[in-house]
Amino acid sequence: MTTRTLDVHRVSRESLRAIAAGNPSEVDLRLLSSAQRSQLLLVLRALLDHAGTASHRTRQHDGVPPAERAWRLLCTAQRHAPEAVETVLADPSVMAWALRLLRRLSGSGAPASAPLWADLGQFHALAAAAALRAGVPAVLRVPAHRGMVWIPGAGVAGPVARRRWSEAEVRVGDADAVVRGELTEVRLPRPLAGSAPGWRPLRELLRAAPGPGKEAAAGPWLDTVTPYRDFTQSPKSPGRLAERRLRMWQDRLAGAYVLLERECPADAAALTATVRALVPRSFQTLRGGQVASASSLDAYGAITLSLPYDEVQTAAVLVHEMRHQQLNALLSLVALVRVADDGPAGAGERRLYYAPWRSDPRPVHGLLHGVFAFAGVARFWRVHRRQVTGTEAQRASFEFAVLREQLREAVDALATAEDLTEAGRLFVDENAALVRQWQDDDVPDGPDALARHYCALRRALWRARHLEIPESAAERIATAWTAGRAAPPRPPSVLRSRLESIRLDTFGPLARLRLSAPEHFVRRRKAYGRDPTRRAEYAAVAGDTELAAAGYAEWAAQDPLEPEAWIGAVLILPERTTGPGAALLLDRPEVVAGVRQAVAAAGGGYPDPLQLAAWLGTSGDQPVRTAPHALSARGMESVPGQV
């Protein structure tokens, strides 16, 4: 498609440090984007090489020519108008389609719902889009999904047919362009961003409204129509976004871009250079709740997210996903994590870690992604909290305090990870240096106390759900407890991940609600009445320790196997009343949980967790503060530093 010599993409040590620290230069950002473009060209070339063989495995519809013809048209369009082809290739859905098809042809992809001829035929849709933008006359046969024809980088036309899969014709002339199917035809507008019957364009969002003497700044596409916009399902039919909802997206996004340009210029520049498309998700985000958002290795430049509840949360989410995008691009150039040695059996062992922002154990690659993404979010909240007052400052201080503690734990874990490369260790060191600087920042007492409570709760719950002691050891200790003997030594813990036991986080959203909208928090607290779970959590967040203790006690009585009830009860105890038992219960709740179940199984009922923990604390072993140590996915490795 190009006669230029392919660039060799190299990341210097200085660029790696700058990207890791969240301060990439314009040259660094261009390098990441350029590398992704080169990867796309290689994938398209590989598809072209496979297409001829693949066409023999599928029903070839009359009028659907070989992929080579589409490739030649792409080359012609590039010679006429290179910028037109670049616009088409910049659509993140093009990479999503190409990579999924390449995996399908190599036999390594997930089962596909589209017939192979239709997947291959999208090559012609790509060429049609380039011809349209370059003004190159052409006639092409393309696939239509439920009558809709994809024009990459522009939108979809139709429906022009009724069947689930059919063929359509795209005819590009000197002055007009028509998409014609078995039922009807759609005349495409010029420019393609305009409106026309049967035409659903990608909506370009404005980063800022026009003002005196300045034009509106164009932002990313809002993609509700592209068939490959979804990271898990494709092809997907177009969705509909009502004008009122569209205005809400426009307002939130425009406000977020203005906020970032004012407070975090480096993030604003990186966001503009990185993110090309936003894909709305149907998920209701309540005030204080979290946004559902995601990025994909297959779609550089695309973010899927639910509508945030205000522009500040929008900015935080965009920074978070933009960081994931940058790291995805960087990992295509630099190995930060060593590839696991699968060994002769082909079943390499993954080491798993506690990622404080996740409820499930994560491999080092996932922990690294989390550290980089949340370091960007923490920096945003650190700056923002100094620009605002009142409840907004309280909310921002809480978010910053939570993330700096979580990041401290995570970078400490990565510092001991053996599977980082030299470049990976340099990358982590840059993040760790930032996190160390943040530990000395002053945070108001209210948000700081809630943040420490929240982090301790998540840490203890993770251990209680995913770690355990051997059953034989639990039975031996239970026998000693029942007989009134001294506590035996505590055994090492092993990983036994129990994803089915994960409970939706509610404490964090309640803490955010109390800090950002205290009156709304009070109203919602009254509405929950006698439910002991929510009554305990609301009271704990409000600082009402007496009601919280009663709620946790009732919750524990109703569900003695739920560790959150007794962990929450210990966390609300005044510091002056806590002792070795409380410390051990929070540091190693899996020991307490295992012995309680063993005592109950032997007919002794469920002992009081705090009393049992106090007894266990007399074994002579010193309880240690929980740290996110690496664990074996096979559960055969003990937790370092604990006895």
XYZ file of C-alpha atoms in Angstrom:
643
model
C 0.000 0.000 0.000
C 3.015 2.232 0.429
C 6.436 2.446 -1.192
C 7.985 4.208 1.776
C 10.644 2.415 3.775
C 9.039 1.089 6.924
C 10.216 2.872 10.058
C 11.921 0.886 12.772
C 10.229 1.940 15.997
C 12.649 2.290 18.883
C 11.893 3.501 22.396
C 14.819 5.261 24.034
C 15.487 5.022 27.753
C 14.501 8.678 28.106
C 11.200 8.107 26.317
C 10.459 5.052 28.457
C 11.022 7.078 31.607
C 8.884 9.962 30.334
C 5.985 7.675 29.400
C 6.213 5.806 32.717
C 6.143 9.088 34.654
C 3.073 10.257 32.723
C 4.909 13.018 30.871
C 5.354 11.773 27.298
C 6.462 14.353 24.766
C 4.671 14.979 21.503
C 7.358 12.870 19.819
C 6.738 10.012 22.279
C 2.998 10.086 21.608
C 3.580 10.095 17.852
C 5.872 7.107 18.270
C 3.146 5.093 20.026
C 0.535 5.971 17.420
C 2.935 5.345 14.540
C 3.785 1.910 15.904
C 0.092 1.020 16.063
C -0.384 2.188 12.478
C 2.535 0.032 11.354
C 1.064 -2.929 13.186
C -2.246 -2.404 11.388
C -0.526 -2.311 7.995
C 1.270 -5.561 8.799
C -2.000 -7.178 9.857
C -3.736 -6.015 6.660
C -0.861 -7.382 4.598
C -1.082 -10.710 6.442
C -4.831 -10.808 5.786
C -4.210 -10.216 2.110
C -1.757 -13.119 2.060
C -4.325 -15.409 3.726
C -7.377 -14.183 1.842
C -6.796 -16.195 -1.332
C -6.561 -19.488 0.526
C -9.449 -18.586 2.820
C -11.764 -17.787 -0.098
C -11.686 -21.473 -1.094
C -13.118 -22.388 2.331
C -16.255 -20.306 1.946
C -19.153 -19.724 -0.375
C -17.962 -16.946 -2.692
C -20.935 -14.783 -3.621
C -21.311 -13.598 -7.184
C -19.868 -10.148 -7.521
C -17.602 -10.288 -4.434
C -14.098 -9.998 -5.924
C -10.832 -11.181 -4.341
C -9.202 -9.087 -1.605
C -6.364 -8.153 -3.961
C -8.743 -5.895 -5.865
C -9.620 -4.013 -2.664
C -5.927 -3.696 -1.845
C -5.178 -2.163 -5.248
C -7.970 0.363 -4.737
C -6.545 1.272 -1.318
C -3.173 1.892 -2.964
C -4.792 4.080 -5.622
C -6.653 6.091 -2.983
C -3.454 6.591 -1.021
C -1.649 7.948 -4.075
C -4.499 10.413 -4.720
C -5.150 11.500 -1.141
C -2.946 9.963 1.601
C -4.808 11.856 4.339
C -8.086 10.219 3.268
C -6.671 6.729 3.762
C -5.164 7.747 7.106
C -8.600 8.880 8.303
C -10.054 5.493 7.430
C -7.213 3.560 9.057
C -7.534 5.711 12.184
C -10.907 4.122 12.925
C -10.132 1.756 15.862
C -12.774 -0.659 14.575
C -10.592 -1.382 11.533
C -7.893 -2.889 13.761
C -10.555 -4.758 15.760
C -11.971 -6.336 12.593
C -8.548 -7.110 11.110
C -7.098 -8.803 14.197
C -10.200 -10.894 14.830
C -10.243 -12.032 11.213
C -6.532 -12.836 11.259
C -7.017 -15.010 14.357
C -9.971 -16.674 12.683
C -7.939 -17.515 9.602
C -5.091 -18.875 11.717
C -7.473 -20.996 13.777
C -6.707 -19.245 17.080
C -9.729 -16.976 17.395
C -13.019 -17.373 19.217
C -15.967 -18.814 17.261
C -17.257 -16.200 14.817
C -20.912 -15.386 14.217
C -20.332 -13.859 10.764
C -19.903 -16.110 7.710
C -16.319 -16.142 6.499
C -17.195 -14.541 3.155
C -18.691 -11.567 5.017
C -15.667 -11.137 7.289
C -13.378 -11.254 4.260
C -15.686 -8.915 2.350
C -15.093 -6.097 4.838
C -11.776 -5.600 3.028
C -13.894 -4.102 0.248
C -15.742 -1.898 2.745
C -12.337 -0.544 3.794
C -11.442 0.196 0.172
C -14.859 1.793 -0.432
C -14.366 4.149 2.513
C -10.922 5.166 1.224
C -12.265 5.734 -2.304
C -15.108 7.858 -0.929
C -12.781 10.136 0.996
C -10.144 10.294 -1.752
C -12.664 10.960 -4.527
C -11.616 7.913 -6.542
C -14.479 6.513 -8.702
C -15.154 2.860 -7.897
C -17.816 0.176 -7.748
C -17.496 -2.475 -5.017
C -19.517 -5.350 -3.602
C -19.558 -5.310 0.212
C -21.257 -7.279 3.027
C -24.457 -6.028 4.660
C -25.291 -7.136 8.214
C -29.041 -6.950 8.834
C -29.118 -4.618 5.855
C -26.488 -2.232 7.264
C -23.308 -1.473 5.299
C -20.188 -0.404 7.187
C -18.185 2.533 5.827
C -15.081 2.492 8.071
C -14.173 5.831 9.586
C -17.514 7.351 8.584
C -20.614 5.406 9.691
C -23.162 2.885 8.391
C -25.779 3.034 5.636
C -29.090 1.202 5.539
C -30.992 -0.885 6.026
C -30.840 -1.805 2.354
C -31.846 -5.469 2.859
C -33.845 -7.667 5.249
C -31.679 -10.767 5.516
C -29.171 -11.265 8.322
C -26.330 -11.338 5.794
C -26.488 -10.146 2.214
C -24.440 -8.265 -0.350
C -24.687 -4.626 -1.307
C -23.031 -2.369 -3.826
C -21.118 0.816 -3.083
C -20.832 3.054 -6.137
C -18.519 6.069 -5.856
C -18.847 8.691 -8.589
C -17.281 12.058 -9.233
C -20.102 13.926 -7.518
C -22.040 11.369 -5.488
C -21.914 8.003 -3.741
C -24.666 5.418 -3.415
C -25.083 2.261 -1.330
C -27.536 -0.060 -3.064
C -29.042 -3.290 -1.681
C -31.782 -5.699 -2.676
C -34.490 -3.463 -1.147
C -33.419 0.138 -1.584
C -30.508 2.511 -1.890
C -28.940 5.185 0.300
C -27.267 8.288 -1.126
C -24.354 9.310 1.042
C -23.926 12.976 1.949
C -20.852 15.038 1.187
C -19.191 15.582 3.592
C -19.736 12.202 5.188
C -20.317 13.786 8.594
C -23.550 15.280 7.242
C -27.055 13.822 7.508
C -29.085 11.976 4.882
C -31.968 9.468 4.894
C -30.639 6.023 5.748
C -27.203 7.333 6.725
C -25.948 7.084 10.330
C -22.595 8.842 10.669
C -20.085 8.666 13.475
C -20.778 11.712 15.657
C -17.742 13.876 16.303
C -17.897 15.338 19.773
C -16.680 18.851 20.460
C -13.994 19.209 23.119
C -14.929 22.850 23.604
C -17.707 25.078 22.381
C -16.896 27.750 19.776
C -16.299 31.231 21.082
C -15.448 34.716 19.801
C -12.585 34.375 17.367
C -12.124 30.623 17.816
C -13.540 27.486 16.304
C -14.902 24.538 18.200
C -12.213 21.969 18.960
C -13.052 18.580 17.501
C -12.873 15.608 19.808
C -13.241 11.846 19.393
C -16.042 10.052 17.606
C -19.020 8.891 19.585
C -19.490 5.472 18.033
C -22.902 3.851 18.383
C -23.034 2.349 14.895
C -19.839 0.531 13.879
C -20.351 -3.263 13.768
C -16.929 -3.901 15.354
C -17.164 -1.302 18.126
C -17.840 -3.874 20.855
C -14.813 -5.536 22.461
C -16.572 -8.845 23.081
C -19.321 -9.161 20.466
C -19.139 -8.598 16.716
C -20.681 -7.751 14.431
C -23.094 -5.631 16.425
C -26.137 -3.806 15.113
C -26.267 -0.006 15.411
C -27.641 1.435 18.629
C -29.629 4.605 19.063
C -28.689 7.564 21.202
C -31.499 10.036 21.816
C -30.699 13.710 21.324
C -31.093 14.397 25.040
C -28.635 11.626 25.874
C -26.274 12.820 23.165
C -26.272 16.312 24.690
C -25.419 14.814 28.076
C -22.434 13.017 26.547
C -21.389 16.194 24.766
C -21.600 18.310 27.926
C -19.768 15.848 30.153
C -16.985 15.224 27.643
C -16.531 18.879 26.734
C -16.367 19.769 30.423
C -13.846 16.992 31.071
C -11.545 18.119 28.248
C -11.656 21.736 29.452
C -10.940 20.583 33.007
C -7.937 18.514 31.929
C -6.544 21.263 29.711
C -6.735 23.654 32.652
C -5.452 21.397 35.441
C -3.512 18.552 33.745
C -2.221 19.758 30.355
C 0.001 16.685 29.878
C -2.993 14.374 30.259
C -5.105 16.522 27.951
C -2.442 16.360 25.231
C -2.017 12.608 25.642
C -5.779 12.078 25.540
C -6.122 14.069 22.326
C -3.252 12.158 20.707
C -4.433 8.729 21.841
C -8.227 8.407 21.971
C -10.145 8.445 18.688
C -13.496 6.827 19.534
C -15.778 6.576 22.559
C -18.307 3.750 22.634
C -21.271 4.283 25.008
C -22.288 1.429 27.282
C -25.768 0.931 28.709
C -24.891 1.081 32.396
C -26.417 3.437 34.936
C -23.801 5.280 36.982
C -25.202 6.537 40.273
C -23.630 9.409 42.154
C -20.748 7.957 44.108
C -20.680 4.844 41.924
C -18.066 3.769 39.451
C -18.170 4.007 35.669
C -18.025 0.812 33.621
C -15.154 1.376 31.190
C -12.705 -0.711 29.188
C -9.974 -0.642 26.541
C -8.787 -3.410 24.251
C -5.502 -4.466 22.701
C -7.465 -5.012 19.492
C -8.757 -1.447 19.214
C -6.086 1.155 19.925
C -7.752 4.538 20.305
C -11.186 3.248 21.393
C -12.725 3.371 24.859
C -16.035 1.889 25.862
C -17.661 3.494 28.905
C -20.927 4.223 30.629
C -22.016 7.842 31.038
C -20.182 9.321 34.062
C -22.283 11.306 36.501
C -20.294 14.549 36.173
C -17.431 16.089 34.230
C -14.889 15.424 36.995
C -15.583 11.706 36.994
C -15.514 11.814 33.185
C -12.020 13.308 33.269
C -10.782 10.664 35.718
C -12.163 7.816 33.598
C -10.664 9.218 30.397
C -7.241 9.531 32.029
C -7.504 5.972 33.333
C -8.363 4.423 29.964
C -5.935 6.665 28.085
C -3.162 5.243 30.280
C -4.244 1.697 29.373
C -4.104 2.677 25.703
C -0.577 4.064 26.064
C 0.674 0.976 27.863
C -0.910 -1.325 25.279
C 0.942 0.552 22.550
C 4.189 0.587 24.520
C 4.017 -3.160 25.156
C 3.929 -3.744 21.411
C 7.372 -2.100 21.259
C 9.057 -2.978 24.556
C 8.843 -6.157 26.627
C 8.197 -5.109 30.219
C 7.233 -8.590 31.427
C 9.052 -11.805 30.574
C 7.026 -14.387 28.695
C 6.196 -17.323 30.962
C 8.143 -20.490 30.298
C 5.466 -23.041 29.538
C 7.874 -25.935 29.890
C 7.510 -29.361 28.323
C 3.948 -29.805 29.555
C 2.853 -26.539 27.986
C 1.322 -25.298 31.211
C 3.468 -22.499 32.564
C 2.741 -21.275 36.069
C 1.430 -17.741 36.448
C 2.266 -15.821 39.583
C -0.703 -13.919 40.923
C -0.862 -10.769 43.030
C -3.188 -8.696 45.159
C -4.277 -5.744 43.005
C -5.897 -3.391 45.554
C -8.442 -2.019 43.065
C -9.552 -5.496 41.982
C -11.426 -8.236 43.826
C -9.690 -11.070 41.951
C -6.015 -12.143 41.936
C -4.059 -10.687 39.021
C -0.931 -11.688 37.075
C 2.025 -9.296 36.979
C 0.947 -7.967 33.577
C -2.461 -6.978 34.985
C -0.917 -5.450 38.107
C 1.466 -3.408 35.955
C -1.443 -2.132 33.867
C -3.338 -1.188 37.015
C -0.400 0.671 38.531
C 0.166 2.746 35.407
C -3.523 3.536 34.868
C -4.293 4.393 38.485
C -1.110 6.424 38.881
C -2.549 8.707 36.214
C -5.878 8.906 38.031
C -4.177 9.554 41.377
C -2.200 12.413 39.871
C -5.416 13.866 38.475
C -7.144 13.792 41.893
C -4.013 15.139 43.602
C -4.077 18.220 41.374
C -7.849 18.606 41.286
C -8.305 18.581 45.068
C -6.247 21.753 45.287
C -8.420 23.542 42.748
C -11.766 23.008 44.479
C -13.400 23.525 47.855
C -16.207 22.082 49.957
C -17.632 18.649 49.192
C -15.756 18.468 45.884
C -12.442 18.856 47.720
C -13.509 16.184 50.230
C -14.362 13.771 47.429
C -11.104 14.448 45.560
C -9.034 14.038 48.729
C -10.657 10.666 49.408
C -9.950 9.425 45.895
C -6.331 10.536 46.123
C -5.825 9.030 49.592
C -7.283 5.685 48.494
C -5.173 5.482 45.349
C -1.864 6.504 46.920
C -2.278 3.744 49.523
C -3.300 1.168 46.944
C -0.466 2.180 44.641
C 2.027 1.977 47.500
C 1.065 -1.646 48.077
C 1.093 -2.478 44.388
C 4.506 -0.968 43.584
C 5.948 -2.713 46.646
C 4.712 -6.000 45.182
C 6.104 -5.219 41.744
C 9.457 -4.345 43.295
C 9.809 -8.026 44.253
C 8.427 -9.439 40.987
C 10.937 -11.694 39.285
C 9.257 -11.685 35.883
C 9.854 -8.021 35.027
C 12.442 -7.258 32.378
C 15.066 -4.575 32.864
C 12.818 -2.143 30.991
C 9.871 -3.249 33.124
C 11.802 -2.588 36.319
C 12.756 0.875 35.091
C 9.096 1.506 34.264
C 7.990 0.424 37.747
C 10.742 2.479 39.425
C 9.436 5.653 37.777
C 5.943 4.966 39.086
C 7.251 4.021 42.518
C 9.150 7.315 42.768
C 5.935 9.251 42.180
C 4.016 7.179 44.702
C 6.699 7.769 47.355
C 6.422 11.532 46.838
C 2.681 11.429 47.410
C 2.892 9.710 50.804
C 3.844 12.984 52.512
C 0.881 14.956 51.138
C -1.546 16.163 53.800
C -5.122 14.889 53.473
C -8.005 16.158 55.678
C -8.859 13.857 58.574
C -12.327 12.846 57.342
C -11.400 11.666 53.848
C -8.129 10.199 55.147
C -9.873 8.085 57.815
C -12.432 6.781 55.330
C -9.683 5.986 52.829
C -7.629 4.035 55.381
C -10.743 2.130 56.494
C -11.670 1.336 52.889
C -8.187 0.112 51.937
C -7.918 -2.068 55.043
C -11.360 -3.533 54.339
C -10.520 -4.413 50.734
C -7.144 -5.885 51.712
C -8.600 -8.113 54.448
C -11.555 -9.194 52.311
C -9.279 -10.185 49.450
C -7.275 -12.404 51.780
C -10.370 -13.922 53.364
C -11.820 -14.780 49.965
C -8.752 -16.005 48.112
C -6.323 -17.402 50.715
C -6.649 -20.345 53.053
C -4.645 -22.547 55.393
C -4.485 -26.327 54.865
C -7.551 -28.150 56.164
C -5.444 -30.436 58.350
C -3.794 -27.448 60.019
C -7.165 -25.779 60.599
C -8.465 -28.982 62.235
C -5.381 -29.262 64.467
C -5.783 -25.658 65.656
C -9.540 -26.135 66.135
C -8.868 -29.149 68.373
C -6.530 -27.062 70.520
C -9.123 -24.293 70.796
C -11.879 -26.695 71.814
C -9.644 -28.362 74.392
C -8.593 -25.029 75.891
C -4.930 -25.532 75.056
C -2.431 -22.934 73.865
C -2.655 -21.883 70.248
C -0.359 -23.862 67.918
C 1.848 -22.012 65.408
C -0.026 -20.534 62.485
C 0.640 -22.303 59.168
C 1.494 -20.589 55.873
C -1.383 -19.558 53.623
C -1.919 -20.683 50.051
C -3.969 -19.235 47.222
C -7.329 -20.838 46.497
C -9.055 -18.230 44.370
C -12.815 -18.147 44.917
C -14.256 -15.787 42.347
C -17.781 -16.944 43.188
C -17.432 -15.507 46.713
C -16.746 -11.940 45.549
C -19.392 -9.510 46.724
C -20.139 -6.198 45.013
C -18.225 -3.350 46.640
C -20.696 -1.048 48.375
C -18.547 0.634 51.035
C -16.557 2.675 48.497
C -19.597 4.132 46.693
C -21.193 4.982 50.055
C -18.043 6.778 51.215
C -17.959 8.770 47.966
C -21.635 9.620 48.324
C -21.216 10.834 51.885
C -18.316 13.105 50.961
C -19.712 14.492 47.701
C -23.448 14.667 48.495
C -23.964 14.370 52.293
C -27.674 15.268 52.169
C -28.330 12.599 49.556
C -26.375 10.137 51.709
C -28.637 10.857 54.690
C -31.795 10.366 52.624
C -30.596 7.079 51.184
C -29.510 5.869 54.607
C -33.018 6.338 55.977
C -34.515 4.460 53.040
C -32.703 1.209 53.832
C -34.491 0.679 57.137
C -33.754 -2.600 58.885
C -31.455 -4.313 56.366
C -28.473 -5.160 58.630
C -25.914 -5.231 55.808
C -26.631 -1.751 54.520
C -27.406 -0.438 58.017
C -23.943 -1.491 59.164
C -22.201 -0.016 56.138
C -24.071 3.288 56.228
C -23.356 3.626 59.960
C -19.670 2.797 59.489
C -19.311 5.389 56.730
C -21.159 7.952 58.863
C -18.890 7.267 61.853
C -21.774 5.952 63.976
C -19.835 3.100 65.590
C -22.607 1.987 67.956
C -25.163 1.419 65.209
C -22.483 -0.028 62.957
C -21.516 -2.587 65.629
C -25.134 -3.629 66.048
C -25.574 -3.950 62.286
C -22.403 -6.003 61.830
C -23.391 -8.274 64.745
C -26.802 -8.941 63.186
C -25.215 -9.470 59.774
C -22.707 -11.952 61.223
C -25.475 -13.826 63.020
C -27.465 -14.155 59.802
C -24.447 -15.213 57.738
C -21.592 -16.511 59.931
C -19.507 -17.447 56.876
C -19.442 -13.902 55.463
C -16.054 -12.432 56.459
C -17.044 -8.853 55.602
C -19.370 -8.785 58.639
C -16.694 -9.504 61.228
C -13.918 -7.671 59.384
C -16.160 -4.591 59.284
C -16.912 -4.972 62.986
C -13.205 -4.969 63.855
C -12.445 -1.963 61.649
C -14.904 0.273 63.550
C -13.323 -0.493 66.932
C -11.599 2.510 68.564
C -7.827 2.203 68.364
C -7.494 2.148 72.138
C -9.557 -1.056 72.349
C -7.732 -2.988 69.639
C -4.999 -5.466 70.365
C -3.064 -8.337 68.807
C -6.312 -10.158 68.040
C -7.692 -7.315 65.928
C -4.373 -6.891 64.141
C -4.147 -10.590 63.329
C -7.761 -10.749 62.199
C -7.109 -7.977 59.674
C -3.644 -9.200 58.675
C -4.538 -12.889 58.265
C -8.327 -13.271 58.238
C -7.994 -16.504 56.256
C -6.520 -18.194 59.356
C -9.446 -17.091 61.504
C -11.942 -18.123 58.818
C -10.369 -21.574 58.386
C -10.277 -22.344 62.112
C -13.844 -21.082 62.653
C -15.124 -23.433 59.969
C -13.139 -26.333 61.429
C -14.545 -25.689 64.914
C -18.083 -25.496 63.521
C -17.572 -28.680 61.482
C -16.546 -30.477 64.694
C -19.802 -29.420 66.348
C -18.485 -26.520 68.383
C -20.407 -23.747 66.597
C -18.793 -20.625 65.189
C -16.435 -18.949 67.707
C -16.403 -15.191 68.063
C -13.859 -14.056 65.415
C -12.152 -11.473 67.624
C -11.814 -13.844 70.582
C -10.452 -16.556 68.316
C -7.997 -14.119 66.742
C -6.821 -12.980 70.190
C -6.180 -16.611 71.140
C -4.366 -17.278 67.874
C -2.221 -14.232 68.607
C -0.796 -15.920 71.688
C 0.954 -18.591 69.625
C 4.191 -16.621 69.692
C 4.079 -15.759 66.002
C 4.119 -12.050 65.331
C 1.241 -10.774 63.176
C 2.476 -8.748 60.226
C 0.939 -6.001 58.199
C -0.606 -7.435 55.041
C 1.403 -6.825 51.867
C 0.431 -7.831 48.318
C 2.918 -10.679 47.952
C 3.107 -12.848 44.875
C 1.210 -16.116 45.091
C 1.176 -19.214 42.963
C -1.886 -19.781 40.820
C -1.609 -23.454 41.685
C -1.798 -22.677 45.388
C 1.493 -24.443 46.203
C 3.531 -21.464 47.356
C 3.239 -20.007 50.836
C 2.786 -16.325 51.480
C 6.269 -14.843 52.016
C 7.029 -13.327 55.393
C 4.291 -15.131 57.309
C 4.404 -18.147 59.600
